[in-house]
PDB file of C-alpha atoms in Angstrom:
ATOM      1  CA  MET A   1      -0.153  -0.021  -0.270  1.00 49.00           C
ATOM      2  CA  GLY A   2       1.854   3.368  -1.234  1.00 57.00           C
ATOM      3  CA  HIS A   3       1.695   6.617   1.303  1.00 51.00           C
ATOM      4  CA  ILE A   4       2.122  10.016   0.723  1.00 57.00           C
ATOM      5  CA  GLU A   5       4.989  11.825   2.597  1.00 56.00           C
ATOM      6  CA  SER A   6       3.671  14.235   4.637  1.00 52.00           C
ATOM      7  CA  GLN A   7       5.473  17.209   6.934  1.00 58.00           C
ATOM      8  CA  HIS A   8       2.987  16.343   9.421  1.00 52.00           C
ATOM      9  CA  SER A   9       1.970  12.710   9.471  1.00 63.00           C
ATOM     10  CA  HIS A  10       2.452   9.698   7.271  1.00 77.00           C
ATOM     11  CA  ILE A  11      -0.725   8.899   6.047  1.00 86.00           C
ATOM     12  CA  ASN A  12      -1.657   5.624   3.573  1.00 90.00           C
ATOM     13  CA  LEU A  13      -3.037   6.288  -0.496  1.00 89.00           C
ATOM     14  CA  ASP A  14      -5.953   4.802   0.931  1.00 93.00           C
ATOM     15  CA  GLU A  15      -6.955   7.838   3.190  1.00 93.00           C
ATOM     16  CA  SER A  16      -5.869  10.103   1.350  1.00 93.00           C
ATOM     17  CA  ALA A  17      -8.064   8.979  -1.305  1.00 93.00           C
ATOM     18  CA  ALA A  18     -10.659   9.077   1.043  1.00 95.00           C
ATOM     19  CA  ILE A  19      -9.797  12.378   2.584  1.00 95.00           C
ATOM     20  CA  PHE A  20     -10.049  14.109  -0.740  1.00 94.00           C
ATOM     21  CA  LEU A  21     -13.436  12.030  -1.994  1.00 94.00           C
ATOM     22  CA  TYR A  22     -14.686  12.714   1.001  1.00 95.00           C
ATOM     23  CA  THR A  23     -14.191  16.761   0.864  1.00 94.00           C
ATOM     24  CA  CYS A  24     -15.018  16.646  -2.782  1.00 91.00           C
ATOM     25  CA  VAL A  25     -18.218  14.830  -2.003  1.00 90.00           C
ATOM     26  CA  THR A  26     -19.593  16.876   1.081  1.00 90.00           C
ATOM     27  CA  GLY A  27     -17.708  19.894   0.618  1.00 87.00           C
ATOM     28  CA  ILE A  28     -18.197  20.322   4.037  1.00 90.00           C
ATOM     29  CA  ALA A  29     -15.456  22.765   6.181  1.00 92.00           C
ATOM     30  CA  ILE A  30     -11.703  21.221   6.746  1.00 92.00           C
ATOM     31  CA  ASP A  31     -12.631  21.523  10.719  1.00 93.00           C
ATOM     32  CA  HIS A  32     -14.961  19.049  10.239  1.00 95.00           C
ATOM     33  CA  VAL A  33     -13.481  16.470   7.644  1.00 95.00           C
ATOM     34  CA  ALA A  34     -10.163  16.728  10.149  1.00 95.00           C
ATOM     35  CA  GLU A  35     -12.275  15.811  13.163  1.00 96.00           C
ATOM     36  CA  HIS A  36     -14.153  13.044  10.871  1.00 95.00           C
ATOM     37  CA  PHE A  37     -10.604  11.691   9.986  1.00 95.00           C
ATOM     38  CA  GLN A  38      -8.974  12.534  13.171  1.00 94.00           C
ATOM     39  CA  HIS A  39      -6.013  14.219  11.755  1.00 94.00           C
ATOM     40  CA  SER A  40      -4.668  18.478  12.277  1.00 93.00           C
ATOM     41  CA  TYR A  41      -5.939  20.626   9.368  1.00 92.00           C
ATOM     42  CA  SER A  42      -2.644  20.735   8.232  1.00 92.00           C
ATOM     43  CA  THR A  43      -2.162  17.035   7.001  1.00 93.00           C
ATOM     44  CA  ILE A  44      -5.814  17.454   5.734  1.00 94.00           C
ATOM     45  CA  SER A  45      -5.254  20.049   3.548  1.00 93.00           C
ATOM     46  CA  GLU A  46      -1.716  18.759   2.257  1.00 93.00           C
ATOM     47  CA  ASN A  47      -3.292  15.196   1.496  1.00 93.00           C
ATOM     48  CA  PHE A  48      -6.112  17.211   0.059  1.00 93.00           C
ATOM     49  CA  ARG A  49      -4.346  18.987  -2.384  1.00 93.00           C
ATOM     50  CA  LYS A  50      -1.665  16.228  -3.167  1.00 92.00           C
ATOM     51  CA  ILE A  51      -4.640  14.037  -4.718  1.00 93.00           C
ATOM     52  CA  LEU A  52      -6.027  17.017  -6.499  1.00 91.00           C
ATOM     53  CA  ASP A  53      -2.775  17.484  -8.287  1.00 92.00           C
ATOM     54  CA  ILE A  54      -2.479  14.261  -9.038  1.00 91.00           C
ATOM     55  CA  LEU A  55      -5.780  13.948 -10.552  1.00 89.00           C
ATOM     56  CA  SER A  56      -5.121  17.338 -12.118  1.00 87.00           C
ATOM     57  CA  GLY A  57      -1.534  16.583 -12.854  1.00 89.00           C
ATOM     58  CA  ASP A  58      -0.503  15.887 -17.043  1.00 89.00           C
ATOM     59  CA  GLU A  59       0.271  11.697 -16.541  1.00 92.00           C
ATOM     60  CA  PHE A  60      -2.801  11.194 -14.813  1.00 89.00           C
ATOM     61  CA  TYR A  61      -4.851  13.451 -16.426  1.00 83.00           C
ATOM     62  CA  SER A  62      -3.381  12.493 -20.238  1.00 86.00           C
ATOM     63  CA  LYS A  63      -3.816   8.587 -20.148  1.00 89.00           C
ATOM     64  CA  TYR A  64      -7.414   8.674 -17.425  1.00 86.00           C
ATOM     65  CA  VAL A  65      -9.438  11.767 -19.102  1.00 80.00           C
ATOM     66  CA  ARG A  66     -11.686  11.532 -21.877  1.00 77.00           C
ATOM     67  CA  LEU A  67     -14.114  14.354 -22.973  1.00 71.00           C
ATOM     68  CA  PRO A  68     -16.295  14.111 -25.384  1.00 68.00           C
ATOM     69  CA  GLU A  69     -16.085  14.595 -28.757  1.00 72.00           C
ATOM     70  CA  ALA A  70     -18.451  17.689 -30.081  1.00 69.00           C
ATOM     71  CA  ASP A  71     -19.612  15.595 -32.177  1.00 74.00           C
ATOM     72  CA  ALA A  72     -20.602  12.740 -30.159  1.00 74.00           C
ATOM     73  CA  PRO A  73     -23.850  11.115 -30.136  1.00 76.00           C
ATOM     74  CA  PRO A  74     -25.148  11.760 -26.689  1.00 75.00           C
ATOM     75  CA  PRO A  75     -25.071   8.594 -24.143  1.00 77.00           C
ATOM     76  CA  ALA A  76     -27.479   5.249 -25.267  1.00 84.00           C
ATOM     77  CA  ALA A  77     -28.780   6.288 -21.226  1.00 82.00           C
ATOM     78  CA  ILE A  78     -30.634   9.340 -23.055  1.00 79.00           C
ATOM     79  CA  ARG A  79     -31.176   8.215 -26.110  1.00 83.00           C
ATOM     80  CA  CYS A  80     -33.171   5.295 -25.170  1.00 88.00           C
ATOM     81  CA  SER A  81     -34.340   6.552 -22.368  1.00 88.00           C
ATOM     82  CA  ARG A  82     -38.327   8.049 -23.324  1.00 87.00           C
ATOM     83  CA  LYS A  83     -37.321  10.243 -19.845  1.00 86.00           C
ATOM     84  CA  TRP A  84     -34.832  11.741 -20.971  1.00 81.00           C
ATOM     85  CA  TRP A  85     -35.155  12.168 -24.621  1.00 85.00           C
ATOM     86  CA  PRO A  86     -35.828  14.399 -26.215  1.00 79.00           C
ATOM     87  CA  TYR A  87     -35.246  16.467 -23.352  1.00 81.00           C
ATOM     88  CA  PHE A  88     -31.500  15.809 -23.634  1.00 77.00           C
ATOM     89  CA  LEU A  89     -31.105  15.520 -27.077  1.00 73.00           C
ATOM     90  CA  ASN A  90     -28.163  18.371 -27.634  1.00 68.00           C
ATOM     91  CA  VAL A  91     -27.109  17.877 -24.074  1.00 68.00           C
ATOM     92  CA  LEU A  92     -22.779  17.322 -23.394  1.00 60.00           C
ATOM     93  CA  ALA A  93     -23.705  16.354 -19.409  1.00 57.00           C
ATOM     94  CA  ALA A  94     -23.322  13.981 -16.161  1.00 58.00           C
ATOM     95  CA  ILE A  95     -26.069  12.189 -16.120  1.00 56.00           C
ATOM     96  CA  ASP A  96     -25.101   9.871 -13.325  1.00 57.00           C
ATOM     97  CA  GLY A  97     -26.073  12.370 -10.299  1.00 54.00           C
ATOM     98  CA  THR A  98     -22.844  13.679  -9.820  1.00 58.00           C
ATOM     99  CA  HIS A  99     -22.648  17.280  -8.418  1.00 55.00           C
ATOM    100  CA  ILE A 100     -19.614  19.678  -7.995  1.00 56.00           C
ATOM    101  CA  ASN A 101     -20.094  22.381  -6.047  1.00 60.00           C
ATOM    102  CA  CYS A 102     -19.737  25.781  -7.415  1.00 63.00           C
ATOM    103  CA  SER A 103     -20.299  30.044  -5.754  1.00 69.00           C
ATOM    104  CA  PRO A 104     -20.838  32.123  -9.160  1.00 71.00           C
ATOM    105  CA  SER A 105     -20.278  35.991  -8.184  1.00 78.00           C
ATOM    106  CA  ALA A 106     -23.035  38.069  -6.933  1.00 80.00           C
ATOM    107  CA  GLU A 107     -24.433  39.096 -11.133  1.00 82.00           C
ATOM    108  CA  ASP A 108     -23.844  35.324 -12.207  1.00 77.00           C
ATOM    109  CA  LEU A 109     -25.641  33.756  -9.203  1.00 74.00           C
ATOM    110  CA  HIS A 110     -29.134  33.785 -11.183  1.00 74.00           C
ATOM    111  CA  THR A 111     -27.670  31.846 -13.896  1.00 72.00           C
ATOM    112  CA  ALA A 112     -27.039  28.966 -11.471  1.00 66.00           C
ATOM    113  CA  ARG A 113     -29.498  29.273 -10.251  1.00 65.00           C
ATOM    114  CA  ASN A 114     -31.792  25.689  -9.551  1.00 62.00           C
ATOM    115  CA  CYS A 115     -29.188  23.781 -11.566  1.00 56.00           C
ATOM    116  CA  LYS A 116     -27.283  20.639 -10.882  1.00 50.00           C
TER     117      LYS A 116
END
């Protein structure tokens, strides 16, 4: 099992990934994450940043992330469903319940209201 070296503690790779995913999925503050995993704020922050750097780095990103082609047909889960089609006819988006927290500026807030 791999470890991520930290100036504060040694956390195995599985726990670092769990910290990252837990933080992303829940969107809760670092103090709650630190309490949940029983590590200091600095350890949580440092390990979150290291996983983020790994996932957004060229080596990982270029190998595992594939964006849909602009002219690719919508996924079969959309095309073959009377519930979704034709409402999502020209949409490129996640249909797996993915939700990404965002904080738009005050002037752009109206465009994000009631959106997932």
